[in-house]
mmCIF file of C-alpha atoms in Angstrom:
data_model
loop_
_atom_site.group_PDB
_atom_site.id
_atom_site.type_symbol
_atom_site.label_atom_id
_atom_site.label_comp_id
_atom_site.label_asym_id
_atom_site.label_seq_id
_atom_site.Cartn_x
_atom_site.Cartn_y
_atom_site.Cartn_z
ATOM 1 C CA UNK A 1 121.408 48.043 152.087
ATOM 2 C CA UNK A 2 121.807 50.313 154.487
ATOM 3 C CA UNK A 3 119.519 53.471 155.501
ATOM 4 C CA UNK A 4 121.286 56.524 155.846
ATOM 5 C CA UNK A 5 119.719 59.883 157.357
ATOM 6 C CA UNK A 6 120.337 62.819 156.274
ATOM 7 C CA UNK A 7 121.958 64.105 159.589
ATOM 8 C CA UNK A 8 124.187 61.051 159.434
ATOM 9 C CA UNK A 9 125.322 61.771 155.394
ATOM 10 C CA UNK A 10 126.028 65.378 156.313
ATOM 11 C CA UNK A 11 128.112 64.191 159.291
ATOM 12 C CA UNK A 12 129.972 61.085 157.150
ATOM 13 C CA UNK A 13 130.664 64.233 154.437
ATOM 14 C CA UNK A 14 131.795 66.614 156.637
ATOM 15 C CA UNK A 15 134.077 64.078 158.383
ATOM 16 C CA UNK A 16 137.283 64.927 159.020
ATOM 17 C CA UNK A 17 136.269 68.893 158.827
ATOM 18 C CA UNK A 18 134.741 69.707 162.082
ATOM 19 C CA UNK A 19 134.739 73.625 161.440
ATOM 20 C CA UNK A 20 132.520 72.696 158.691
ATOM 21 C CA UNK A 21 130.170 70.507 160.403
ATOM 22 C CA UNK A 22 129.683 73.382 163.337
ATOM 23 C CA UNK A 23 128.849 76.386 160.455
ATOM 24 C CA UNK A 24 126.201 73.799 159.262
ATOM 25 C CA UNK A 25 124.488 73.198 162.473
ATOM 26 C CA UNK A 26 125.002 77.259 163.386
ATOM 27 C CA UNK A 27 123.086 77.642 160.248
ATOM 28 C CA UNK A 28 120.164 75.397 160.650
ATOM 29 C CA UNK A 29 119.792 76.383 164.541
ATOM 30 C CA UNK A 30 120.035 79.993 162.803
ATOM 31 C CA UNK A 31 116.977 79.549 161.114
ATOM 32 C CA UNK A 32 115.252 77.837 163.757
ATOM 33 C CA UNK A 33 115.897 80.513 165.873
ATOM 34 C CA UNK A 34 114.658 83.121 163.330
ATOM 35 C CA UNK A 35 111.615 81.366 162.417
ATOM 36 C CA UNK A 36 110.397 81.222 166.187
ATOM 37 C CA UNK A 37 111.266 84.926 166.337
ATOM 38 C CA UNK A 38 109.153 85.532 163.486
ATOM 39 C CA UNK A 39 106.197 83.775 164.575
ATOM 40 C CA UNK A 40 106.374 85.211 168.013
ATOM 41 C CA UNK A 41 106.428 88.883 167.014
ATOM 42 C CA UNK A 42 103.281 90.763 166.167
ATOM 43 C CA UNK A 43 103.652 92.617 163.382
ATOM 44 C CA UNK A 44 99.599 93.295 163.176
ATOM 45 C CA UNK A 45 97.994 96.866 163.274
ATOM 46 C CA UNK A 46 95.488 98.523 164.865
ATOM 47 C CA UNK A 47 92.207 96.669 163.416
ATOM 48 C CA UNK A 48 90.755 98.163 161.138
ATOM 49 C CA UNK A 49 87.390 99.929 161.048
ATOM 50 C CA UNK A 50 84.078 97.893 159.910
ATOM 51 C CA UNK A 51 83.173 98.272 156.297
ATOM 52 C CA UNK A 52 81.181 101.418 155.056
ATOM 53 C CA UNK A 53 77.510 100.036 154.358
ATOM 54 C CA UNK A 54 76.124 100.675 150.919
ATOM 55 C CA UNK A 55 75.091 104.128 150.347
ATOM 56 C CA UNK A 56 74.573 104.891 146.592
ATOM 57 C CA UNK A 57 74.238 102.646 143.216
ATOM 58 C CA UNK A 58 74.495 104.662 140.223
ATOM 59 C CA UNK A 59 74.243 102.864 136.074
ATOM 60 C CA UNK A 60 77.365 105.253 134.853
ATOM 61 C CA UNK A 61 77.762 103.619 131.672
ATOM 62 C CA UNK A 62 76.538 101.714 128.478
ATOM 63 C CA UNK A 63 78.398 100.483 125.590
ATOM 64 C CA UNK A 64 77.708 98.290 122.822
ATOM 65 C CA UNK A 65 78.598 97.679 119.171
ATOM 66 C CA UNK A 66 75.996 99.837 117.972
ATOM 67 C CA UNK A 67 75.554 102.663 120.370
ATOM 68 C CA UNK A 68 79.314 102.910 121.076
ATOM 69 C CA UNK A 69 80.074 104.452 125.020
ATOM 70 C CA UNK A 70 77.161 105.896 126.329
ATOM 71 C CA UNK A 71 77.454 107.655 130.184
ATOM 72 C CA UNK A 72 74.915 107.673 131.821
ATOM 73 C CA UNK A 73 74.052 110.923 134.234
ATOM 74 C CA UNK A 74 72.517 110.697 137.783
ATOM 75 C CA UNK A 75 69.083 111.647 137.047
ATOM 76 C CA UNK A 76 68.486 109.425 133.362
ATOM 77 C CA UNK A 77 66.233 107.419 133.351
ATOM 78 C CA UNK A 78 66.953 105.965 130.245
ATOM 79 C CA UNK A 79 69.588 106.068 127.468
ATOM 80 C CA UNK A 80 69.845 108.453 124.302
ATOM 81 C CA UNK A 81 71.409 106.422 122.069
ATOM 82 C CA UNK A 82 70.233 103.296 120.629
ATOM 83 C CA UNK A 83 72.284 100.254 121.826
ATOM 84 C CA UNK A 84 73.038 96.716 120.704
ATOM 85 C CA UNK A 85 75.081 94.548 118.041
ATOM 86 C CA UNK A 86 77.402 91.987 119.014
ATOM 87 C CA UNK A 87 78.243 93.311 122.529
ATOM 88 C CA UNK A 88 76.490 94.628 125.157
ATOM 89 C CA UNK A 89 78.625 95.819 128.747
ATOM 90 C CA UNK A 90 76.435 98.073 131.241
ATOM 91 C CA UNK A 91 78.987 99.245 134.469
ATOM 92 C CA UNK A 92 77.573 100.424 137.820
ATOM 93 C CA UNK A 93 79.189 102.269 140.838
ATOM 94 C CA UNK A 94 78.188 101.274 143.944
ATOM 95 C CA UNK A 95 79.905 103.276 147.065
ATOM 96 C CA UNK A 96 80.184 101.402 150.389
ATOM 97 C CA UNK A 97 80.217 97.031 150.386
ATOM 98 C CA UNK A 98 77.688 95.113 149.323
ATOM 99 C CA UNK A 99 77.713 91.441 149.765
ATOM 100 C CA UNK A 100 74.864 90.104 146.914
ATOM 101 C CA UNK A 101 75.264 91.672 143.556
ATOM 102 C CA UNK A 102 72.592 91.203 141.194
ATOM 103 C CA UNK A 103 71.926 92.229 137.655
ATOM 104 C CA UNK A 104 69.129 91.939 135.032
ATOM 105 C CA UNK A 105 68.672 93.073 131.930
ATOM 106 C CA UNK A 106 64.584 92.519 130.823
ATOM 107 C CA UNK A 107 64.084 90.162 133.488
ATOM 108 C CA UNK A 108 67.569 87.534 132.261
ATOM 109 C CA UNK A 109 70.442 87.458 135.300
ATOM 110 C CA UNK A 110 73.414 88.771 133.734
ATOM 111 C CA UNK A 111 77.376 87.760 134.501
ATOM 112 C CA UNK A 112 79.667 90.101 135.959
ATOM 113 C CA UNK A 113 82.531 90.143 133.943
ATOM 114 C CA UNK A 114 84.892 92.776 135.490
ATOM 115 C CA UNK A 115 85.315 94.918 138.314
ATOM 116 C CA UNK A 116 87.885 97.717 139.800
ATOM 117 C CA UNK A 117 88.030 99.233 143.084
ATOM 118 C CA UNK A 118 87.026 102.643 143.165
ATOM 119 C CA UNK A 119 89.216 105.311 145.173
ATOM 120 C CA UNK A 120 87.642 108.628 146.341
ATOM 121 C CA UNK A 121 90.338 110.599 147.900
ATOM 122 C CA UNK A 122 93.482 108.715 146.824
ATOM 123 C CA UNK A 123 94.002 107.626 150.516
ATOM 124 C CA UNK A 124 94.648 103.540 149.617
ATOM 125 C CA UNK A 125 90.969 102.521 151.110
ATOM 126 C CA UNK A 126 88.638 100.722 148.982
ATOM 127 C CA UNK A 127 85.413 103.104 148.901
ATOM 128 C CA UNK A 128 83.274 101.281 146.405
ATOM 129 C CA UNK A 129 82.919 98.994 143.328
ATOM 130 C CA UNK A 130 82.319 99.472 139.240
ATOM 131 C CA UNK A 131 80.960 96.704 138.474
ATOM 132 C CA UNK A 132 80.911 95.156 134.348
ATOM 133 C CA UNK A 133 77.988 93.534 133.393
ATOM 134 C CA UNK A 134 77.312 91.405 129.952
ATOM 135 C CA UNK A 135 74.502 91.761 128.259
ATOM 136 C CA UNK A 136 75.404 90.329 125.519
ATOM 137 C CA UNK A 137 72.759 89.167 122.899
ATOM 138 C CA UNK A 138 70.092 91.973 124.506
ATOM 139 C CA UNK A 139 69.243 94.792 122.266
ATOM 140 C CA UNK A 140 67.039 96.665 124.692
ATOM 141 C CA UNK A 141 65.278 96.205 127.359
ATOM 142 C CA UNK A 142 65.107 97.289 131.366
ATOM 143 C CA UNK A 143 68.524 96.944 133.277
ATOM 144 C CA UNK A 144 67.754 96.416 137.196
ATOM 145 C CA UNK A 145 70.784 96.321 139.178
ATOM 146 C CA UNK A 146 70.867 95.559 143.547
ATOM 147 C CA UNK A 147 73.164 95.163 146.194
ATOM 148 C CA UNK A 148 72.042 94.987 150.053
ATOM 149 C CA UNK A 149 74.932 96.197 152.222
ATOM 150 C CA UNK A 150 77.355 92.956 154.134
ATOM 151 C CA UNK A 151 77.010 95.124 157.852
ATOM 152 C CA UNK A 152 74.836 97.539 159.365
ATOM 153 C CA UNK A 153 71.981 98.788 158.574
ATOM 154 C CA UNK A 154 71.763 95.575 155.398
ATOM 155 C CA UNK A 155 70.156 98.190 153.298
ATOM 156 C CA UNK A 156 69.202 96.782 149.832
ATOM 157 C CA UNK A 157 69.842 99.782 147.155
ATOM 158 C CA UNK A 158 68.624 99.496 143.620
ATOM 159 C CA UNK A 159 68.644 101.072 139.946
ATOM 160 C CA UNK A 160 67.121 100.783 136.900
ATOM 161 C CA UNK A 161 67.971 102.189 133.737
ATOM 162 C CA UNK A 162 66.109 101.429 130.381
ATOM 163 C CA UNK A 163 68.226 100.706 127.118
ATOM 164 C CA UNK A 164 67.062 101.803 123.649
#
């Protein structure tokens, strides 16, 4: 038995056709050569600014299997509608980054279940959060929601909202 590398088997087939042999090791010296350019260039951009701190939390919505879609205005302090069944979903907005998301509903932590990034002004920069939460199982209660911001100043905001 005899051990063969793989330079030597491309050499053995390319015996007898030199030209061959020379485009192969043009290519692979090719891509050597590219790869080192690659890693050598910066490519990176300016760095970008910190992330806005947390400046608002808001309850925007409710909707269950008996209430249907509720929103929810700035100023409510509780919901018109009453709300439970099989499925429970409350969604908050939250502008700025927080870093420690937590929700209750009558004292129980509830699971997040969704979330989407929310876009102001259309410019491609992530301005805050809408959060899903499940309450599944609840059919009223208190909702508590806070965040506490990941930089400066590590404000913690909160909201409550109570569900009939």
């Amino acid at each position: 038995m005899y051990e063969i590398s793989m330079i030597e088997s491309i050499c053995i087939k390319a015996k007898g056709d030199e030209s061959m042999l020379k485009r192969m090791i043009l290519g692979v010296s090719s891509l050597v050569v590219g790869a080192t350019v690659g890693l050598a260039t910066d490519v990176s951009a300016a760095p970008a600014p910190p992330a806005p701190p947390l400046t608002s939390l808001n309850v925007v919505k409710v909707e269950s299997q008996l209430g249907g879609v509720e929103f929810i205005g700035l100023n409510n302090l509780s919901t018109v509608k009453d709300h439970g069944g099989s499925y429970l979903y409350i969604y908050t907005n939250e502008m700025g980054y927080g870093r420690n998301p937590i929700a209750q509903m009558s004292g129980q932590k509830l699971k997040k279940v969704d979330s989407k990034m929310i876009d102001i002004n259309g410019d491609r920069t992530v301005d805050g959060w809408e959060y899903k939460w499940d309450a599944s199982g609840q059919q009223n209660g208190q909702f508590k929601y806070q965040n506490t911001s990941t930089n400066a100043p590590w404000n913690t905001l909160s909201t409550s909202l109570n569900i009939k």
